[in-house]
Structure formats: structure tokens, C-alpha cells
Amino acid sequence: MPAPDDHLARFDVSDLDLIADPYPVLNEIREAMPIFWNDTTNQWVLTRFDDISTSLRDRRMGRAYSHRFTDAEFGRPAPDPRWASFHAHERWSLLALEPPDHTRLRRLVQKVFTPRAVALLADDIQAVSDRLLDECAERSTFDLLGDYAQPFSVEVICSMLGIPVADARSLLDWSHSIVKMYELDADDATKQAADRAAGEFIAFTQDLIAHKRQHPDDLLVSELARVEDEGDTLTEPEIVSTTMVLLEAGHEATVNTLGNGFRALMHHPDEWRRLTAGEVDAKAAVEELLRFDSPLQLFERWVLDDGVEIAGQQIDVGQEIAMLFGSAQRDPRRFVEPDRFDIGRNDPSHIGFGGGIHFCIGAPLARLELATSIANIVARFPTLTLAAEPRYHPTFVIRGLEELMLTA
């Protein structure tokens, strides 16, 4: 068996071969070591499901540290002023907050973003899906991402937020630029583009909030602007960050889950036949699509308290851990035959939506969008085949395809 250093040498997130298929390398590293130090990113990296699942819920760690430490106290540099717009976009994001701010903000958002509000979208989601698939059916070959998943997800979230669908193209462009900031190897040009997109998105959202205050409706941005709980309300920066993260996280996760998942289905025709034969329900299929080829491969947390030990390794305050979701979702200690794509596995306890206080607030909406899409595509195109082998975007953290050409 290769030495641990040999495995780590192959863990290069800029390597296109790794990006094309990271799982053999991730499997080797996970079986060789549950935790390792990454000199390139200065992080402890976790590889196994139980350690990652536990760490997602460990309150001695957090997504942020500014609620308890200054940058100097934490031994970290101050935020780069060149990316001020991106940092402003992050400032009140639910993904970047810790209690008490996170508790307060999530409580207020959940008063608006309720299961009932999501359930009321079912007919609209079905209608958007039907219309886009009608257009796909007019072509012999179509791109599942560009022709369906992207316009579908952004139109659904626009309808929920109360954003004009005419602005969807700008929203897509901003989202695609901003999420590249989360990559481990993002260069200055990528960061500059992300910061510019964040600034434009912030200005757009501020204008939208002002409009909703003058012309309120019963949609999400308008409701966020007037939500109240025992006299507590959301500030404009909080509404801006919340609106942006709901669109970015929801859109990217839905699109990439559909793309990665349908690529897997086309490579496993027996599993596709289980769907078309009605053996497996679309709601069950969603869970395997989220597990098998994770749209989010890595998630990070800071150690905030003394005494944290993971897999026998003491981790100091001020150090960061990176959790390899793609590795955890293929851990044989947790999943039977984890490298087997089993569309009927139906295990919702995966970590595709994270865990702990940062469990994805949009999970019910994502599951509804995905199940509706799977059911409709299966019903419309039971003989679907892959028209060309797709390529993944050259990014590791956010995993998704450039396009997915299918023949009906």
C-alpha cells in the first residue's frame, strides 16, 4: 500500500484528473488516514463520515470567529480590503454566522421561509418544469443544465423571493462568479470578478428591498422586510445577505445535483430503468443523487475552544478544519457498498445538506425541486441517453458539469 505522503501528493485540487474523478484518490486517503494536515491551505482535513458529521455539530467549532476574537487574537490576517464587497455580502450570511447572531437571524428567516411557504410553490414548480421540458422536447438533443436546470432553479427561487424573472440572467452570472471565491485555489482575477459581482448583486438587492417597502407583496423579500418577532426585525444588510445566499446556495446545489446525478444515471442504465419502470420513487432518488456525487465537496470550520480532538489529533484554537464531504459520502463505515450507485438506497441521513445549526435552511425547497424534476424527466423522456461525455467545471469545492447533452 502506498505511503500516506504518496496519497497526499495526489490531492491537488487544481489537477483536472482529480476534478474529473476525485473518488479513487479520496477513497485511498480516507482509508489511509482519518485526518491529515494540508500544507498548501494550512488546514486539518477530515475524511471520514462520523468525524465530519460530529464536527458539523460540535459547538466548540464555528463558521466564523469574529463574534469571539479579533483577527489579531485569532492569529489571522484582517480581511483583504480589495474584496470588500464580497465580505459585505458574507457579513450576515446564515452560512457565515454563529450564535447569537445566527440564532436570531435564522429564527426570523424561518418565520417566513416555512414548510408551508415551500409547499405552496409546488404548483408553480411543476408549471415551470413542464414549460421548460416542453421546450427541451422540441429538440432531439438538449443540454439538461443550460436548457433546463439553470433556468428552472433560478426561476423558482425568483418566484419565491419576488424577483422579476427578467433579471434571472444577471442573477445567474453573479452567482456563478461569487461562488468561485470559495475555491481553495482561487486567484486574484477570480476574486476580483467575485467581488465585482457581489457589489452589483448588493446594489440590485438594495433597490429591490426599497421597491418592496413601497410596494409590498406576500413574497419572500417583502416578507423579510417586514418580519418581526417580539419587536425584533431584520436590518437591510441582513436582508441583503439572506436574499443573496438563498439564491446562490439554492441555485448552485439544485443545478449541480441534477447535472451530476443525471450523468450518473446515464452511466448506470440499470438504475435509470428502475426509475422509468416505477420501481423507485423520485423522492427516494433525490437522496442518492445528493450522496453519490456531492455538489459540495468541502466545508470548513474554525476551532474556537480548547480541548478539541478529532481522530486522535489535538487541534488548537485558531486552526481550521476542512471536511471532505465527497470522501465522507463514500465512507464504507457508514454506507454499504458506497461506490455503488443505488438509486433506491433512500438514505436521507447523508450530509448533502450539511448538519448542525448550519443544516441547509433551503433543504425542503431543494428536495421538492429535485423530486419534481426527476419525476417529470423520467415521465417525458424514458429512453434518455447521453449524447456526449460531459466535463466538470475546473473547480473542486463546488462540483458540477459544464453541460450535460442528452438525447431524448
Short mmCIF file of C-alpha atoms in Angstrom, two decimals:
data_model
loop_
_atom_site.label_atom_id
_atom_site.label_comp_id
_atom_site.label_asym_id
_atom_site.label_seq_id
_atom_site.Cartn_x
_atom_site.Cartn_y
_atom_site.Cartn_z
CA MET A 1 0.00 0.00 0.00
CA PRO A 2 1.38 3.48 -0.85
CA ALA A 3 2.69 5.62 1.99
CA PRO A 4 0.39 8.40 3.25
CA ASP A 5 2.57 11.07 1.63
CA ASP A 6 2.03 9.39 -1.75
CA HIS A 7 -1.73 9.75 -1.32
CA LEU A 8 -1.47 13.38 -0.25
CA ALA A 9 0.72 14.22 -3.23
CA ARG A 10 -2.21 13.23 -5.42
CA PHE A 11 -4.62 15.51 -3.54
CA ASP A 12 -4.15 18.53 -5.78
CA VAL A 13 -7.41 20.44 -6.15
CA SER A 14 -6.15 22.13 -9.33
CA ASP A 15 -5.44 18.78 -11.04
CA LEU A 16 -8.02 18.27 -13.80
CA ASP A 17 -7.69 14.50 -13.49
CA LEU A 18 -8.62 14.70 -9.82
CA ILE A 19 -11.53 17.00 -10.63
CA ALA A 20 -12.78 14.64 -13.35
CA ASP A 21 -12.98 11.78 -10.82
CA PRO A 22 -11.83 12.58 -7.27
CA TYR A 23 -13.24 9.48 -5.63
CA PRO A 24 -10.38 6.96 -6.14
CA VAL A 25 -7.94 9.42 -4.54
CA LEU A 26 -10.40 10.39 -1.80
CA ASN A 27 -11.06 6.72 -1.05
CA GLU A 28 -7.34 5.98 -0.75
CA ILE A 29 -6.72 8.95 1.54
CA ARG A 30 -9.74 8.16 3.72
CA GLU A 31 -8.67 4.54 4.20
CA ALA A 32 -5.09 5.57 4.92
CA MET A 33 -5.86 8.36 7.41
CA PRO A 34 -8.94 9.91 9.01
CA ILE A 35 -7.23 13.31 9.30
CA PHE A 36 -4.22 15.00 7.72
CA TRP A 37 -2.56 18.40 7.61
CA ASN A 38 -2.70 20.25 4.29
CA ASP A 39 0.41 22.44 3.99
CA THR A 40 -1.00 24.24 0.97
CA THR A 41 -4.11 25.56 2.74
CA ASN A 42 -2.92 25.32 6.37
CA GLN A 43 -5.90 23.24 7.39
CA TRP A 44 -6.62 19.97 9.14
CA VAL A 45 -8.57 17.87 6.65
CA LEU A 46 -11.15 15.28 7.75
CA THR A 47 -12.00 12.32 5.53
CA ARG A 48 -14.46 10.03 7.37
CA PHE A 49 -18.22 10.33 7.79
CA ASP A 50 -18.56 10.04 11.56
CA ASP A 51 -15.78 12.57 12.27
CA ILE A 52 -17.27 15.03 9.78
CA SER A 53 -20.85 14.54 10.95
CA THR A 54 -19.77 15.06 14.57
CA SER A 55 -17.68 18.10 13.67
CA LEU A 56 -20.62 19.73 11.89
CA ARG A 57 -22.50 19.63 15.21
CA ASP A 58 -19.63 20.41 17.60
CA ARG A 59 -20.35 23.82 19.16
CA ARG A 60 -16.66 24.24 20.02
CA MET A 61 -16.17 24.99 16.33
CA GLY A 62 -17.77 27.57 14.12
CA ARG A 63 -18.00 29.00 10.64
CA ALA A 64 -16.79 32.35 11.99
CA TYR A 65 -14.69 33.61 14.88
CA SER A 66 -15.29 37.38 14.85
CA HIS A 67 -18.07 37.05 17.44
CA ARG A 68 -15.42 35.97 19.96
CA PHE A 69 -11.99 37.01 18.72
CA THR A 70 -10.34 39.82 16.84
CA ASP A 71 -8.26 38.82 13.83
CA ALA A 72 -5.09 39.53 15.83
CA GLU A 73 -6.26 37.44 18.80
CA PHE A 74 -7.07 34.58 16.45
CA GLY A 75 -3.75 34.86 14.66
CA ARG A 76 -5.38 35.64 11.31
CA PRO A 77 -4.84 38.50 8.86
CA ALA A 78 -7.56 41.10 8.55
CA PRO A 79 -9.96 40.64 5.62
CA ASP A 80 -8.39 41.78 2.35
CA PRO A 81 -9.83 45.26 1.62
CA ARG A 82 -9.65 44.51 -2.11
CA TRP A 83 -12.64 42.19 -1.67
CA ALA A 84 -14.78 44.50 0.48
CA SER A 85 -17.99 43.87 -1.49
CA PHE A 86 -17.63 40.10 -1.16
CA HIS A 87 -17.07 40.44 2.59
CA ALA A 88 -20.14 42.69 2.87
CA HIS A 89 -22.14 40.02 1.01
CA GLU A 90 -20.89 37.43 3.53
CA ARG A 91 -21.32 39.57 6.65
CA TRP A 92 -24.87 38.44 7.53
CA SER A 93 -25.00 35.19 5.60
CA LEU A 94 -26.53 32.36 7.62
CA LEU A 95 -23.65 30.19 6.38
CA ALA A 96 -21.09 32.54 7.94
CA LEU A 97 -22.69 33.37 11.30
CA GLU A 98 -22.54 31.83 14.75
CA PRO A 99 -24.80 32.30 17.77
CA PRO A 100 -26.18 34.61 18.99
CA ASP A 101 -26.42 36.35 15.58
CA HIS A 102 -27.12 33.09 13.75
CA THR A 103 -29.85 32.09 16.22
CA ARG A 104 -31.61 35.42 15.91
CA LEU A 105 -31.36 35.68 12.13
CA ARG A 106 -32.38 32.08 11.45
CA ARG A 107 -35.37 32.44 13.78
CA LEU A 108 -36.61 35.47 11.85
CA VAL A 109 -35.96 33.92 8.43
CA GLN A 110 -37.75 30.71 9.44
CA LYS A 111 -40.86 32.72 10.28
CA VAL A 112 -41.02 33.48 6.52
CA PHE A 113 -39.26 30.55 4.87
CA THR A 114 -41.64 27.96 6.25
CA PRO A 115 -42.54 24.43 5.08
CA ARG A 116 -45.99 25.81 4.23
CA ALA A 117 -44.45 28.54 2.04
CA VAL A 118 -42.42 25.88 0.22
CA ALA A 119 -45.43 23.56 -0.19
CA LEU A 120 -47.41 26.41 -1.75
CA LEU A 121 -44.79 26.57 -4.50
CA ALA A 122 -45.47 23.02 -5.70
CA ASP A 123 -47.85 24.00 -8.50
CA ASP A 124 -45.57 26.79 -9.70
CA ILE A 125 -42.55 24.47 -9.65
CA GLN A 126 -44.49 21.90 -11.67
CA ALA A 127 -45.55 24.55 -14.20
CA VAL A 128 -42.01 25.90 -14.68
CA SER A 129 -40.68 22.35 -15.08
CA ASP A 130 -43.38 21.45 -17.62
CA ARG A 131 -42.76 24.56 -19.73
CA LEU A 132 -39.00 24.10 -19.88
CA LEU A 133 -39.29 20.38 -20.65
CA ASP A 134 -41.76 21.20 -23.43
CA GLU A 135 -39.01 23.31 -24.97
CA CYS A 136 -36.46 20.51 -24.49
CA ALA A 137 -38.83 18.06 -26.18
CA GLU A 138 -38.81 20.19 -29.32
CA ARG A 139 -35.12 19.35 -29.76
CA SER A 140 -33.75 15.88 -30.41
CA THR A 141 -30.81 16.71 -28.14
CA PHE A 142 -30.74 19.24 -25.30
CA ASP A 143 -28.45 20.45 -22.52
CA LEU A 144 -30.01 19.43 -19.21
CA LEU A 145 -28.14 22.24 -17.46
CA GLY A 146 -28.40 25.20 -19.82
CA ASP A 147 -31.81 24.36 -21.26
CA TYR A 148 -33.47 23.12 -18.10
CA ALA A 149 -31.74 23.06 -14.69
CA GLN A 150 -30.34 26.59 -14.66
CA PRO A 151 -33.44 28.44 -15.86
CA PHE A 152 -35.62 26.15 -13.76
CA SER A 153 -33.84 26.72 -10.45
CA VAL A 154 -33.38 30.46 -10.87
CA GLU A 155 -37.00 30.98 -11.97
CA VAL A 156 -38.27 29.04 -8.97
CA ILE A 157 -36.19 30.99 -6.48
CA CYS A 158 -37.08 34.27 -8.23
CA SER A 159 -40.77 33.45 -7.90
CA MET A 160 -40.32 32.70 -4.20
CA LEU A 161 -38.20 35.77 -3.47
CA GLY A 162 -40.34 38.07 -5.58
CA ILE A 163 -37.59 38.95 -8.09
CA PRO A 164 -38.61 39.61 -11.72
CA VAL A 165 -37.69 36.64 -13.91
CA ALA A 166 -36.34 39.16 -16.44
CA ASP A 167 -33.39 39.62 -14.04
CA ALA A 168 -32.56 35.90 -14.00
CA ARG A 169 -29.59 36.16 -16.37
CA SER A 170 -27.87 38.73 -14.17
CA LEU A 171 -28.56 36.64 -11.07
CA LEU A 172 -27.03 33.57 -12.71
CA ASP A 173 -23.93 35.46 -13.77
CA TRP A 174 -23.46 36.99 -10.31
CA SER A 175 -23.96 33.66 -8.57
CA HIS A 176 -21.52 31.81 -10.83
CA SER A 177 -18.83 34.44 -10.21
CA ILE A 178 -19.36 34.75 -6.46
CA VAL A 179 -19.22 31.04 -5.60
CA LYS A 180 -15.78 30.73 -7.23
CA MET A 181 -14.44 32.70 -4.25
CA TYR A 182 -14.92 29.56 -2.12
CA GLU A 183 -12.41 27.52 -4.12
CA LEU A 184 -9.13 26.68 -2.38
CA ASP A 185 -7.03 27.84 -5.34
CA ALA A 186 -8.93 30.99 -6.41
CA ASP A 187 -6.53 33.51 -7.98
CA ASP A 188 -6.77 37.29 -7.81
CA ALA A 189 -8.59 37.58 -11.14
CA THR A 190 -11.27 35.16 -9.89
CA LYS A 191 -11.55 37.06 -6.62
CA GLN A 192 -11.81 40.38 -8.43
CA ALA A 193 -14.65 39.04 -10.58
CA ALA A 194 -16.40 37.66 -7.48
CA ASP A 195 -16.06 40.97 -5.65
CA ARG A 196 -17.42 42.93 -8.61
CA ALA A 197 -20.37 40.54 -8.91
CA ALA A 198 -21.06 40.81 -5.16
CA GLY A 199 -21.12 44.60 -5.38
CA GLU A 200 -23.56 44.56 -8.29
CA PHE A 201 -25.75 41.97 -6.58
CA ILE A 202 -25.80 44.00 -3.35
CA ALA A 203 -26.87 47.15 -5.22
CA PHE A 204 -29.58 45.20 -7.06
CA THR A 205 -30.90 43.72 -3.81
CA GLN A 206 -30.92 47.09 -2.03
CA ASP A 207 -33.02 48.53 -4.86
CA LEU A 208 -35.33 45.51 -4.68
CA ILE A 209 -35.84 45.94 -0.93
CA ALA A 210 -36.63 49.63 -1.39
CA HIS A 211 -39.19 48.72 -4.03
CA LYS A 212 -40.78 46.05 -1.81
CA ARG A 213 -41.09 48.51 1.07
CA GLN A 214 -43.07 50.81 -1.23
CA HIS A 215 -44.97 48.01 -2.98
CA PRO A 216 -45.19 45.06 -0.56
CA ASP A 217 -46.41 41.65 -1.67
CA ASP A 218 -46.59 38.27 0.05
CA LEU A 219 -43.30 37.01 -1.41
CA LEU A 220 -40.08 36.33 0.47
CA VAL A 221 -38.09 39.57 0.12
CA SER A 222 -41.15 41.62 1.03
CA GLU A 223 -41.85 39.34 3.99
CA LEU A 224 -38.24 39.55 5.17
CA ALA A 225 -38.52 43.33 5.08
CA ARG A 226 -41.48 43.31 7.46
CA VAL A 227 -40.96 40.18 9.56
CA GLU A 228 -40.98 40.81 13.30
CA ASP A 229 -40.54 38.65 16.38
CA GLU A 230 -41.11 40.24 19.79
CA GLY A 231 -40.12 43.63 18.39
CA ASP A 232 -37.03 42.29 16.58
CA THR A 233 -36.71 42.90 12.85
CA LEU A 234 -34.12 42.33 10.12
CA THR A 235 -31.80 45.14 9.08
CA GLU A 236 -31.26 45.93 5.41
CA PRO A 237 -27.75 44.35 5.35
CA GLU A 238 -29.24 41.20 6.92
CA ILE A 239 -31.98 41.03 4.28
CA VAL A 240 -29.40 41.59 1.53
CA SER A 241 -27.14 38.76 2.72
CA THR A 242 -30.08 36.42 3.29
CA THR A 243 -31.54 37.05 -0.16
CA MET A 244 -28.18 36.53 -1.84
CA VAL A 245 -27.29 33.33 -0.01
CA LEU A 246 -30.73 31.81 -0.63
CA LEU A 247 -30.31 32.35 -4.34
CA GLU A 248 -26.66 31.33 -4.61
CA ALA A 249 -26.78 28.23 -2.41
CA GLY A 250 -30.16 27.09 -3.67
CA HIS A 251 -29.38 27.59 -7.33
CA GLU A 252 -25.90 26.04 -7.34
CA ALA A 253 -26.94 23.00 -5.30
CA THR A 254 -30.02 22.22 -7.40
CA VAL A 255 -28.30 22.62 -10.76
CA ASN A 256 -25.22 20.62 -9.83
CA THR A 257 -27.19 17.86 -8.14
CA LEU A 258 -29.29 17.41 -11.29
CA GLY A 259 -26.26 17.52 -13.57
CA ASN A 260 -24.05 15.21 -11.53
CA GLY A 261 -26.98 12.93 -10.77
CA PHE A 262 -28.21 12.53 -14.34
CA ARG A 263 -24.66 11.91 -15.52
CA ALA A 264 -24.55 9.05 -13.01
CA LEU A 265 -27.94 7.79 -14.20
CA MET A 266 -26.81 7.76 -17.82
CA HIS A 267 -23.68 5.82 -16.81
CA HIS A 268 -25.85 3.32 -14.90
CA PRO A 269 -28.65 2.34 -17.29
CA ASP A 270 -29.94 -0.36 -14.95
CA GLU A 271 -30.59 2.30 -12.30
CA TRP A 272 -32.27 4.52 -14.90
CA ARG A 273 -34.56 1.62 -15.79
CA ARG A 274 -35.51 1.25 -12.11
CA LEU A 275 -36.79 4.83 -12.28
CA THR A 276 -38.59 4.53 -15.61
CA ALA A 277 -40.21 1.25 -14.53
CA GLY A 278 -41.58 2.94 -11.40
CA GLU A 279 -39.58 0.69 -9.09
CA VAL A 280 -38.02 3.71 -7.36
CA ASP A 281 -39.87 6.88 -6.47
CA ALA A 282 -38.40 10.26 -7.45
CA LYS A 283 -38.34 11.42 -3.82
CA ALA A 284 -36.18 8.45 -2.88
CA ALA A 285 -33.90 9.01 -5.88
CA VAL A 286 -33.12 12.54 -4.69
CA GLU A 287 -31.16 11.23 -1.70
CA GLU A 288 -28.80 9.10 -3.78
CA LEU A 289 -28.18 11.92 -6.23
CA LEU A 290 -27.14 14.11 -3.30
CA ARG A 291 -24.87 11.42 -1.86
CA PHE A 292 -23.17 9.78 -4.81
CA ASP A 293 -21.51 12.76 -6.49
CA SER A 294 -21.67 15.59 -3.98
CA PRO A 295 -22.22 19.08 -5.43
CA LEU A 296 -20.38 20.43 -2.36
CA GLN A 297 -17.10 18.64 -1.80
CA LEU A 298 -15.62 20.61 1.09
CA PHE A 299 -16.89 22.65 4.05
CA GLU A 300 -14.78 24.49 6.62
CA ARG A 301 -15.00 25.35 10.32
CA TRP A 302 -12.75 27.13 12.83
CA VAL A 303 -11.75 25.70 16.21
CA LEU A 304 -12.91 28.17 18.87
CA ASP A 305 -12.31 26.32 22.15
CA ASP A 306 -9.58 24.29 23.79
CA GLY A 307 -9.86 20.53 24.06
CA VAL A 308 -10.91 19.67 20.51
CA GLU A 309 -9.58 16.29 19.46
CA ILE A 310 -10.58 14.55 16.23
CA ALA A 311 -9.43 11.07 15.26
CA GLY A 312 -6.77 11.23 17.96
CA GLN A 313 -5.41 14.57 16.77
CA GLN A 314 -5.43 17.55 19.12
CA ILE A 315 -6.49 20.68 17.23
CA ASP A 316 -5.68 24.10 18.64
CA VAL A 317 -7.82 27.21 18.91
CA GLY A 318 -7.36 29.27 15.76
CA GLN A 319 -6.83 26.30 13.46
CA GLU A 320 -9.24 25.46 10.67
CA ILE A 321 -10.67 22.11 9.66
CA ALA A 322 -11.77 21.24 6.14
CA MET A 323 -14.33 18.45 5.85
CA LEU A 324 -14.23 16.38 2.65
CA PHE A 325 -17.91 15.73 2.02
CA GLY A 326 -17.23 13.71 -1.13
CA SER A 327 -14.99 11.37 0.84
CA ALA A 328 -17.45 11.07 3.73
CA GLN A 329 -20.33 10.23 1.39
CA ARG A 330 -18.31 7.25 0.11
CA ASP A 331 -17.21 6.00 3.56
CA PRO A 332 -17.82 2.22 3.84
CA ARG A 333 -18.09 2.60 7.62
CA ARG A 334 -21.33 4.47 7.03
CA PHE A 335 -22.71 3.29 3.65
CA VAL A 336 -22.97 -0.27 2.35
CA GLU A 337 -21.09 -0.56 -0.96
CA PRO A 338 -20.63 3.21 -1.07
CA ASP A 339 -19.13 3.30 -4.56
CA ARG A 340 -22.22 1.60 -5.96
CA PHE A 341 -24.79 3.97 -7.39
CA ASP A 342 -28.05 2.66 -5.93
CA ILE A 343 -30.94 4.92 -6.90
CA GLY A 344 -33.20 3.16 -4.39
CA ARG A 345 -30.83 3.49 -1.42
CA ASN A 346 -33.12 6.21 0.02
CA ASP A 347 -30.89 7.25 2.91
CA PRO A 348 -31.74 10.84 3.88
CA SER A 349 -29.20 10.90 6.71
CA HIS A 350 -26.32 11.78 4.37
CA ILE A 351 -24.59 15.16 4.79
CA GLY A 352 -25.55 16.59 1.42
CA PHE A 353 -27.30 19.44 3.27
CA GLY A 354 -24.68 19.80 5.98
CA GLY A 355 -25.54 19.39 9.64
CA GLY A 356 -25.92 21.08 12.99
CA ILE A 357 -27.08 24.68 13.20
CA HIS A 358 -25.95 25.24 9.61
CA PHE A 359 -28.12 22.49 8.15
CA CYS A 360 -29.39 23.96 4.89
CA ILE A 361 -32.49 26.08 5.53
CA GLY A 362 -33.49 25.52 1.90
CA ALA A 363 -33.39 21.71 2.04
CA PRO A 364 -37.20 21.27 1.76
CA LEU A 365 -37.29 23.51 -1.32
CA ALA A 366 -34.29 21.74 -2.90
CA ARG A 367 -35.84 18.32 -2.32
CA LEU A 368 -39.12 19.49 -3.88
CA GLU A 369 -37.35 20.96 -6.92
CA LEU A 370 -35.24 17.85 -7.41
CA ALA A 371 -38.06 15.35 -6.97
CA THR A 372 -40.32 17.30 -9.34
CA SER A 373 -37.56 17.48 -11.96
CA ILE A 374 -36.67 13.79 -11.71
CA ALA A 375 -40.29 12.65 -11.93
CA ASN A 376 -41.03 14.90 -14.91
CA ILE A 377 -37.90 13.99 -16.85
CA VAL A 378 -38.47 10.27 -16.28
CA ALA A 379 -42.08 10.58 -17.47
CA ARG A 380 -41.20 12.70 -20.51
CA PHE A 381 -38.01 11.02 -21.67
CA PRO A 382 -37.90 7.35 -20.61
CA THR A 383 -35.38 6.48 -23.36
CA LEU A 384 -32.97 9.29 -22.45
CA THR A 385 -29.31 8.67 -23.35
CA LEU A 386 -26.05 10.54 -23.05
CA ALA A 387 -25.23 12.44 -26.28
CA ALA A 388 -21.65 13.33 -25.31
CA GLU A 389 -19.41 12.70 -22.32
CA PRO A 390 -19.56 15.88 -20.19
CA ARG A 391 -16.72 17.72 -18.50
CA TYR A 392 -16.69 19.06 -14.97
CA HIS A 393 -16.00 22.70 -14.24
CA PRO A 394 -12.31 23.05 -13.26
CA THR A 395 -13.23 23.61 -9.60
CA PHE A 396 -13.06 21.27 -6.64
CA VAL A 397 -15.19 22.70 -3.81
CA ILE A 398 -18.28 23.37 -5.94
CA ARG A 399 -18.58 20.28 -8.14
CA GLY A 400 -20.64 20.49 -11.30
CA LEU A 401 -20.67 19.93 -15.04
CA GLU A 402 -20.13 22.49 -17.78
CA GLU A 403 -23.06 20.97 -19.70
CA LEU A 404 -24.90 17.67 -20.00
CA MET A 405 -26.06 16.91 -23.54
CA LEU A 406 -28.82 14.32 -23.63
CA THR A 407 -30.77 12.71 -26.44
CA ALA A 408 -34.47 12.13 -25.84
#
